[in-house]
Amino acid sequence: MQKLRELRAALKAKTDEAREQINDAEKFAAVDLEIRAIGDQIERAERLEEIERNVEGRSLSEPGTEGATEWRSIARGETRAMTVASDGGAIVPEQLASQIQNRVRDISPIRSIANVVNVSSADFTIPVNVRGSVSRWSGESGDRNPETATPTIRAVKPTFGEVNAFPVVSNHLIDDSAYDVGGFIVNNAASDFAEAEGAAFIGGNGTDKPTGFLAVVPEAADDATRTAGALQFVETAAVSLVTADDLVDLVYKARVGYRANGVFVMNSKTASIVHKLKDADGRFLWSDSLAAGQPPRLLGYAVVIAEDMPDVATGAFPIAFGDFKAGYTIADRTGVRLIRDEVTRKGFTGFYLSKRVGGIVTDDAAIKLMKVK
């Protein structure tokens, strides 16, 4: 855990540095590369910690492991493990809040493929280069003085909202030392958070919630001429029908740089349709995973199931494809707040947990949509 704490501290420091360089695109880009590198290190460290837990046969919050005692203190109203907030609630300690965040990441489909950053303010802004700079060739003695076209920078600001969960447990179970109250709180809160986030990251309208990638009406226009934030769509050839050729067209509508990290996103009903499609030689386009924990693949690309995606229907956008790390950013405000409620239901204690989260399309050229004719 020491390694993870050091990495998260480094990430916070670099985030603060990026905020200071927000008006300098070149310096911001350099710091952003460092932030991405630290983020990758954190993911690897968290994955190693998960593997070690599995090897040892223990969970995040079972009795005797890190966090179990603290969670039990919180459940019993002993706030020594928390910082009391001005509204009468409390701030869940970072190491305990991270258990909820890690669990949300495991079950939230869009969060698992998007670019996720931690921010300390809702004023977080992302500068996006809207293709405008032009490279130039010159000979050994050629004129290098004329400037090339300067890039256009568009400021993209995630919209934020507060997502909350309210798991309730009986006081008898809280008093039972053998009951894993921490696991109950973590799993229930994470499930509620992930369900709310899943809908917002896809279709959220940006009012007191993240702006989903389907929020701005998609357009057929090319990358250079579309409305900022609108994704490009490819229409199916047949009415109310998705074919193998449509999927190929969707993949190749994305530029090669985005295809390298491309993933398909669709819900289970759409997946059941696509799963049956074959190419001209009778081979299925869909390949089921042969290893636990690995996603199935479609045309060689991973498939992520997000139940909040639209069904296949006339005029709908049931399938997305592209590089979501480049195309969509999720911004987590640091800290999870908790309020204990022993009043609403006698004999039970409720745990009102909340956190601030934002989301926005960053690079609208990175994600393409399929529209059903």
Coordinates of N, CA, C and O in Angstrom, one line a residue, residues 43-175:
E43 N -2.5 1.7 -12.0 CA -3.4 0.6 -12.5 C -2.6 -0.7 -12.3 O -3.2 -1.7 -11.9
R44 N -1.3 -0.7 -12.7 CA -0.5 -2.0 -12.5 C -0.4 -2.3 -11.0 O -0.5 -3.5 -10.7
A45 N -0.1 -1.3 -10.2 CA 0.0 -1.6 -8.8 C -1.2 -2.1 -8.1 O -1.2 -3.0 -7.3
E46 N -2.4 -1.5 -8.5 CA -3.7 -2.0 -8.0 C -4.0 -3.4 -8.5 O -4.5 -4.2 -7.7
R47 N -3.6 -3.7 -9.8 CA -3.8 -5.0 -10.3 C -3.0 -6.1 -9.6 O -3.4 -7.2 -9.2
L48 N -1.7 -5.7 -9.2 CA -0.8 -6.6 -8.5 C -1.4 -6.9 -7.1 O -1.4 -8.0 -6.6
E49 N -1.9 -5.8 -6.5 CA -2.5 -6.0 -5.1 C -3.7 -6.9 -5.2 O -3.9 -7.7 -4.3
E50 N -4.5 -6.8 -6.3 CA -5.7 -7.7 -6.4 C -5.2 -9.1 -6.6 O -5.8 -10.0 -6.0
I51 N -4.2 -9.3 -7.4 CA -3.7 -10.7 -7.6 C -3.2 -11.3 -6.3 O -3.4 -12.4 -6.0
E52 N -2.4 -10.5 -5.5 CA -1.9 -11.0 -4.3 C -3.0 -11.3 -3.3 O -2.9 -12.3 -2.6
R53 N -4.1 -10.5 -3.3 CA -5.3 -10.9 -2.5 C -5.9 -12.2 -2.9 O -6.2 -13.0 -2.0
N54 N -6.0 -12.4 -4.2 CA -6.6 -13.6 -4.7 C -5.7 -14.8 -4.3 O -6.2 -15.9 -4.0
V55 N -4.4 -14.6 -4.5 CA -3.5 -15.7 -4.1 C -3.6 -16.1 -2.7 O -3.6 -17.3 -2.3
E56 N -3.7 -15.1 -1.8 CA -3.8 -15.4 -0.4 C -5.2 -15.7 0.1 O -5.5 -16.0 1.2
G57 N -6.2 -15.6 -0.9 CA -7.6 -16.0 -0.5 C -8.3 -15.0 0.4 O -9.1 -15.4 1.2
R58 N -8.0 -13.7 0.3 CA -8.6 -12.8 1.2 C -9.3 -11.7 0.3 O -9.0 -11.5 -0.8
S59 N -10.2 -10.9 0.9 CA -10.9 -9.9 0.3 C -10.5 -8.5 0.8 O -9.7 -8.4 1.7
L60 N -11.0 -7.5 0.2 CA -10.6 -6.1 0.6 C -10.9 -5.8 2.1 O -10.2 -5.1 2.8
S61 N -12.0 -6.3 2.6 CA -12.5 -5.9 3.9 C -12.9 -7.0 4.8 O -13.7 -6.8 5.7
E62 N -12.4 -8.2 4.6 CA -12.8 -9.3 5.5 C -12.0 -9.1 6.8 O -11.0 -8.4 6.9
P63 N -12.5 -9.7 7.9 CA -11.9 -9.5 9.2 C -10.4 -9.8 9.2 O -10.0 -10.8 8.6
G64 N -9.6 -8.9 9.8 CA -8.2 -9.1 9.9 C -7.4 -8.4 8.7 O -6.2 -8.3 8.8
T65 N -8.1 -7.9 7.7 CA -7.3 -7.3 6.6 C -7.5 -5.8 6.7 O -8.3 -5.2 7.5
E66 N -6.7 -5.1 5.9 CA -6.7 -3.6 6.0 C -8.0 -3.0 5.7 O -8.7 -3.3 4.7
G67 N -8.5 -2.1 6.6 CA -9.8 -1.5 6.4 C -10.9 -2.0 7.2 O -11.9 -1.3 7.5
A68 N -10.8 -3.3 7.6 CA -12.0 -3.9 8.3 C -12.3 -3.2 9.6 O -13.4 -3.0 9.9
T69 N -11.2 -3.0 10.4 CA -11.5 -2.3 11.7 C -12.0 -0.9 11.5 O -12.9 -0.5 12.2
E70 N -11.4 -0.2 10.5 CA -11.9 1.2 10.3 C -13.4 1.2 9.8 O -14.2 2.1 10.3
W71 N -13.7 0.3 8.9 CA -15.1 0.2 8.5 C -16.1 0.0 9.6 O -17.2 0.5 9.7
R72 N -15.7 -1.0 10.5 CA -16.5 -1.3 11.7 C -16.7 -0.1 12.6 O -17.8 0.2 13.1
S73 N -15.6 0.7 12.8 CA -15.7 1.9 13.6 C -16.7 2.9 13.0 O -17.5 3.5 13.7
I74 N -16.6 3.0 11.6 CA -17.5 4.0 10.9 C -18.9 3.5 11.1 O -19.8 4.3 11.4
A75 N -19.2 2.2 10.9 CA -20.5 1.6 11.0 C -21.1 1.9 12.4 O -22.3 2.1 12.6
R76 N -20.3 1.9 13.4 CA -20.8 2.1 14.8 C -20.8 3.5 15.2 O -21.1 3.9 16.4
G77 N -20.4 4.4 14.3 CA -20.5 5.8 14.6 C -19.3 6.4 15.3 O -19.3 7.5 15.8
E78 N -18.2 5.6 15.3 CA -17.0 6.1 15.9 C -16.2 6.9 14.9 O -15.6 6.2 14.0
T79 N -16.2 8.2 14.9 CA -15.7 9.0 13.8 C -14.2 9.2 13.9 O -13.6 10.1 13.2
R80 N -13.5 8.5 14.8 CA -12.0 8.8 14.9 C -11.3 8.5 13.6 O -10.2 9.0 13.4
A81 N -11.9 7.6 12.8 CA -11.2 7.3 11.5 C -11.5 8.3 10.4 O -10.9 8.1 9.3
M82 N -12.3 9.3 10.7 CA -12.8 10.2 9.6 C -12.6 11.6 10.0 O -12.5 12.0 11.2
T83 N -12.6 12.5 9.0 CA -12.6 13.9 9.2 C -14.1 14.4 9.2 O -14.8 14.2 8.2
V84 N -14.5 15.1 10.2 CA -15.9 15.6 10.3 C -16.0 16.7 9.3 O -15.2 17.7 9.3
A85 N -17.1 16.7 8.5 CA -17.4 17.8 7.5 C -18.3 18.8 8.1 O -18.9 18.6 9.2
S86 N -18.4 20.0 7.5 CA -19.1 21.1 8.0 C -20.6 20.8 8.0 O -21.4 21.4 8.8
D87 N -21.1 19.9 7.2 CA -22.6 19.6 7.1 C -23.0 18.5 8.1 O -24.1 18.0 8.0
G88 N -22.1 18.1 9.0 CA -22.4 17.1 10.0 C -22.1 15.7 9.5 O -22.1 14.7 10.3
G89 N -21.7 15.5 8.2 CA -21.2 14.3 7.7 C -19.7 14.1 8.0 O -19.2 14.7 8.8
A90 N -19.1 13.2 7.2 CA -17.7 13.0 7.4 C -17.1 12.6 6.1 O -17.7 12.1 5.2
I91 N -15.8 12.8 6.0 CA -15.0 12.4 4.8 C -14.4 11.0 5.1 O -13.6 10.8 6.0
V92 N -14.7 10.1 4.2 CA -14.2 8.7 4.4 C -12.7 8.8 4.1 O -12.3 9.4 3.1
P93 N -11.9 8.1 4.9 CA -10.4 8.2 4.7 C -10.1 7.6 3.3 O -10.8 6.8 2.7
E94 N -9.0 8.2 2.8 CA -8.6 7.9 1.4 C -8.5 6.4 1.1 O -9.0 5.9 0.1
Q95 N -7.8 5.6 2.0 CA -7.6 4.2 1.8 C -8.9 3.4 1.8 O -9.0 2.4 1.1
L96 N -9.9 3.9 2.5 CA -11.2 3.3 2.5 C -12.1 3.7 1.3 O -12.7 2.9 0.6
A97 N -12.0 5.0 0.9 CA -12.7 5.5 -0.2 C -12.2 4.8 -1.5 O -12.9 4.5 -2.5
S98 N -10.9 4.5 -1.5 CA -10.3 3.9 -2.7 C -10.8 2.5 -2.9 O -10.9 2.0 -4.0
Q99 N -11.3 1.8 -1.8 CA -11.9 0.5 -2.0 C -13.2 0.6 -2.8 O -13.5 -0.2 -3.6
I100 N -14.0 1.7 -2.5 CA -15.2 1.9 -3.2 C -14.9 2.2 -4.7 O -15.5 1.7 -5.6
Q101 N -13.9 3.1 -4.9 CA -13.5 3.6 -6.2 C -13.0 2.4 -7.1 O -13.4 2.2 -8.2
N102 N -12.2 1.5 -6.5 CA -11.7 0.4 -7.2 C -12.8 -0.6 -7.6 O -12.8 -1.2 -8.7
R103 N -13.8 -0.8 -6.7 CA -14.9 -1.7 -7.0 C -15.8 -1.1 -8.1 O -16.3 -1.8 -8.9
V104 N -16.0 0.3 -8.0 CA -16.8 0.9 -9.1 C -16.1 0.7 -10.4 O -16.8 0.4 -11.4
R105 N -14.8 0.9 -10.5 CA -14.1 0.7 -11.7 C -14.2 -0.7 -12.2 O -14.3 -0.9 -13.5
D106 N -14.2 -1.7 -11.4 CA -14.4 -3.1 -11.8 C -15.7 -3.4 -12.4 O -15.8 -4.2 -13.3
I107 N -16.8 -2.7 -12.0 CA -18.1 -3.0 -12.5 C -18.7 -2.0 -13.4 O -19.8 -2.2 -14.0
S108 N -18.0 -0.8 -13.6 CA -18.5 0.2 -14.4 C -17.9 0.1 -15.8 O -16.7 0.3 -16.0
P109 N -18.7 -0.2 -16.9 CA -18.1 -0.5 -18.2 C -17.4 0.6 -18.8 O -16.3 0.5 -19.4
I110 N -18.0 1.8 -18.8 CA -17.3 2.9 -19.5 C -16.1 3.4 -18.7 O -15.1 3.8 -19.3
R111 N -16.2 3.4 -17.4 CA -15.0 3.8 -16.6 C -13.8 2.9 -16.9 O -12.7 3.4 -16.8
S112 N -14.1 1.6 -17.2 CA -13.0 0.7 -17.5 C -12.2 1.0 -18.8 O -11.1 0.5 -18.9
I113 N -12.8 1.8 -19.7 CA -12.1 2.0 -21.0 C -11.9 3.5 -21.2 O -11.1 3.9 -22.1
A114 N -12.4 4.4 -20.4 CA -12.3 5.9 -20.6 C -11.0 6.4 -19.9 O -10.3 5.6 -19.2
N115 N -10.7 7.6 -20.1 CA -9.6 8.3 -19.5 C -10.1 8.8 -18.1 O -11.0 9.7 -18.1
V116 N -9.6 8.3 -17.0 CA -10.1 8.7 -15.7 C -9.0 9.6 -15.0 O -7.9 9.1 -14.9
V117 N -9.4 10.8 -14.5 CA -8.5 11.6 -13.8 C -9.1 12.0 -12.5 O -10.3 12.1 -12.3
N118 N -8.2 12.3 -11.5 CA -8.6 12.8 -10.2 C -8.4 14.3 -10.2 O -7.3 14.8 -10.5
V119 N -9.4 15.0 -9.8 CA -9.3 16.5 -9.7 C -9.7 17.0 -8.4 O -10.4 16.3 -7.6
S120 N -9.3 18.2 -8.0 CA -9.6 18.8 -6.7 C -10.6 19.9 -6.8 O -11.0 20.5 -5.8
S121 N -11.0 20.2 -8.1 CA -11.9 21.4 -8.3 C -12.8 21.1 -9.5 O -12.4 20.4 -10.5
A122 N -14.0 21.6 -9.4 CA -14.9 21.5 -10.6 C -14.5 22.4 -11.7 O -15.1 22.3 -12.8
D123 N -13.5 23.2 -11.5 CA -13.1 24.1 -12.6 C -12.1 23.5 -13.5 O -11.5 24.1 -14.4
F124 N -11.9 22.2 -13.3 CA -10.9 21.4 -14.2 C -11.3 21.6 -15.7 O -12.4 21.4 -16.1
T125 N -10.3 22.0 -16.5 CA -10.5 22.2 -17.9 C -9.5 21.5 -18.7 O -8.3 21.5 -18.3
I126 N -9.9 20.9 -19.8 CA -9.0 20.1 -20.7 C -8.8 20.9 -22.0 O -9.7 21.1 -22.7
P127 N -7.5 21.3 -22.3 CA -7.3 21.9 -23.6 C -7.2 20.9 -24.7 O -6.4 19.9 -24.6
V128 N -8.0 21.0 -25.8 CA -8.0 20.1 -26.9 C -7.5 20.8 -28.1 O -8.0 21.8 -28.5
N129 N -6.6 20.1 -28.8 CA -6.0 20.7 -30.1 C -7.0 20.3 -31.2 O -7.2 19.2 -31.6
V130 N -7.7 21.3 -31.7 CA -8.6 21.1 -32.8 C -7.9 21.2 -34.2 O -8.1 22.2 -34.9
R131 N -7.1 20.3 -34.5 CA -6.4 20.2 -35.7 C -6.3 21.5 -36.5 O -7.3 21.9 -37.1
G132 N -5.1 22.1 -36.5 CA -5.0 23.3 -37.2 C -3.5 23.6 -37.6 O -3.3 24.3 -38.5
S133 N -2.6 23.0 -36.9 CA -1.2 23.1 -37.2 C -0.8 22.4 -38.4 O -1.4 21.3 -38.7
V134 N 0.1 22.9 -39.2 CA 0.5 22.2 -40.4 C 2.1 22.0 -40.4 O 2.8 23.0 -40.1
S135 N 2.5 20.8 -40.7 CA 4.0 20.6 -40.8 C 4.5 21.0 -42.2 O 3.7 21.3 -43.1
R136 N 5.8 21.2 -42.3 CA 6.4 21.7 -43.6 C 7.7 21.1 -43.8 O 8.5 20.8 -42.9
W137 N 8.1 20.8 -45.1 CA 9.4 20.3 -45.4 C 10.3 21.5 -45.8 O 9.8 22.5 -46.3
S138 N 11.6 21.3 -45.6 CA 12.5 22.3 -46.1 C 13.8 21.7 -46.4 O 14.2 20.6 -45.8
G139 N 14.6 22.2 -47.3 CA 15.9 21.7 -47.6 C 17.0 22.2 -46.7 O 16.7 23.0 -45.7
E140 N 18.2 21.9 -46.9 CA 19.3 22.2 -46.0 C 19.4 23.8 -45.9 O 19.7 24.3 -44.8
S141 N 19.3 24.4 -47.0 CA 19.4 25.9 -47.0 C 18.0 26.6 -47.2 O 18.0 27.8 -47.5
G142 N 16.9 25.8 -47.0 CA 15.6 26.4 -47.3 C 15.2 27.4 -46.2 O 15.8 27.4 -45.1
D143 N 14.2 28.2 -46.5 CA 13.7 29.2 -45.5 C 12.9 28.5 -44.5 O 11.9 27.9 -44.8
R144 N 13.3 28.7 -43.2 CA 12.5 28.1 -42.1 C 11.8 29.2 -41.3 O 11.3 28.8 -40.2
N145 N 11.9 30.4 -41.7 CA 11.4 31.5 -40.9 C 9.9 31.6 -40.9 O 9.2 31.9 -39.9
P146 N 9.2 31.4 -42.1 CA 7.7 31.6 -42.1 C 7.1 30.6 -41.1 O 7.5 29.4 -41.1
E147 N 6.2 31.1 -40.3 CA 5.5 30.2 -39.3 C 4.5 29.3 -40.0 O 3.8 29.7 -41.0
T148 N 4.3 28.1 -39.5 CA 3.2 27.3 -39.9 C 1.9 27.7 -39.3 O 2.0 28.5 -38.3
A149 N 0.8 27.2 -39.7 CA -0.5 27.6 -39.1 C -0.5 27.2 -37.7 O -0.1 26.1 -37.3
T150 N -1.0 28.0 -36.8 CA -1.0 27.7 -35.4 C -2.3 26.9 -35.1 O -3.3 27.0 -35.7
P151 N -2.1 25.9 -34.2 CA -3.3 25.1 -33.8 C -4.3 25.8 -33.1 O -4.1 26.8 -32.4
T152 N -5.6 25.4 -33.2 CA -6.7 26.0 -32.5 C -6.9 25.1 -31.3 O -7.1 23.9 -31.3
I153 N -6.9 25.8 -30.1 CA -7.1 25.1 -28.8 C -8.6 25.3 -28.4 O -9.0 26.5 -28.2
R154 N -9.3 24.2 -28.1 CA -10.7 24.3 -27.6 C -10.7 23.9 -26.1 O -10.2 22.8 -25.8
A155 N -11.2 24.7 -25.2 CA -11.3 24.3 -23.8 C -12.5 23.4 -23.6 O -13.6 23.8 -23.9
V156 N -12.2 22.2 -23.1 CA -13.3 21.3 -22.8 C -13.4 21.1 -21.2 O -12.4 20.8 -20.6
K157 N -14.6 21.4 -20.7 CA -14.8 21.3 -19.2 C -15.8 20.3 -18.9 O -17.0 20.4 -19.3
P158 N -15.5 19.2 -18.1 CA -16.5 18.2 -17.7 C -17.6 18.9 -16.9 O -17.3 19.8 -16.2
T159 N -18.8 18.3 -17.1 CA -19.9 18.8 -16.2 C -20.0 17.8 -15.0 O -19.8 16.6 -15.2
F160 N -20.2 18.3 -13.8 CA -20.2 17.5 -12.6 C -21.5 17.3 -12.0 O -22.4 18.1 -12.2
G161 N -21.7 16.3 -11.3 CA -22.9 16.0 -10.5 C -22.5 15.2 -9.3 O -21.4 14.6 -9.2
E162 N -23.4 15.1 -8.3 CA -23.1 14.3 -7.1 C -23.9 13.0 -7.3 O -25.1 13.0 -7.4
V163 N -23.2 11.9 -7.2 CA -23.8 10.6 -7.2 C -23.8 10.0 -5.8 O -22.8 10.2 -5.1
N164 N -24.9 9.4 -5.4 CA -25.0 8.9 -4.0 C -25.5 7.5 -4.0 O -26.1 7.0 -4.9
A165 N -25.3 6.9 -2.8 CA -25.8 5.6 -2.5 C -26.2 5.5 -1.1 O -25.7 6.3 -0.3
F166 N -27.2 4.6 -0.8 CA -27.7 4.6 0.6 C -27.9 3.2 1.1 O -29.1 2.7 1.3
P167 N -26.8 2.4 1.2 CA -27.0 1.1 1.8 C -27.5 1.1 3.2 O -27.1 2.0 4.0
V168 N -28.3 0.1 3.6 CA -28.9 0.1 4.9 C -28.6 -1.3 5.5 O -28.8 -2.3 4.8
V169 N -28.2 -1.4 6.8 CA -28.0 -2.7 7.4 C -28.6 -2.6 8.8 O -28.7 -1.6 9.5
S170 N -29.0 -3.8 9.3 CA -29.6 -3.8 10.7 C -28.5 -3.6 11.7 O -27.3 -4.0 11.6
N171 N -28.9 -3.0 12.8 CA -28.0 -2.8 13.9 C -27.5 -4.1 14.5 O -26.4 -4.1 15.1
H172 N -28.3 -5.2 14.5 CA -27.8 -6.5 15.0 C -26.6 -6.9 14.2 O -25.6 -7.4 14.8
L173 N -26.6 -6.8 12.9 CA -25.5 -7.2 12.1 C -24.3 -6.3 12.3 O -23.1 -6.8 12.3
I174 N -24.5 -5.0 12.6 CA -23.4 -4.1 12.9 C -22.7 -4.6 14.2 O -21.4 -4.5 14.3
D175 N -23.5 -5.0 15.2 CA -22.9 -5.5 16.4 C -22.3 -6.8 16.3 O -21.5 -7.2 17.2

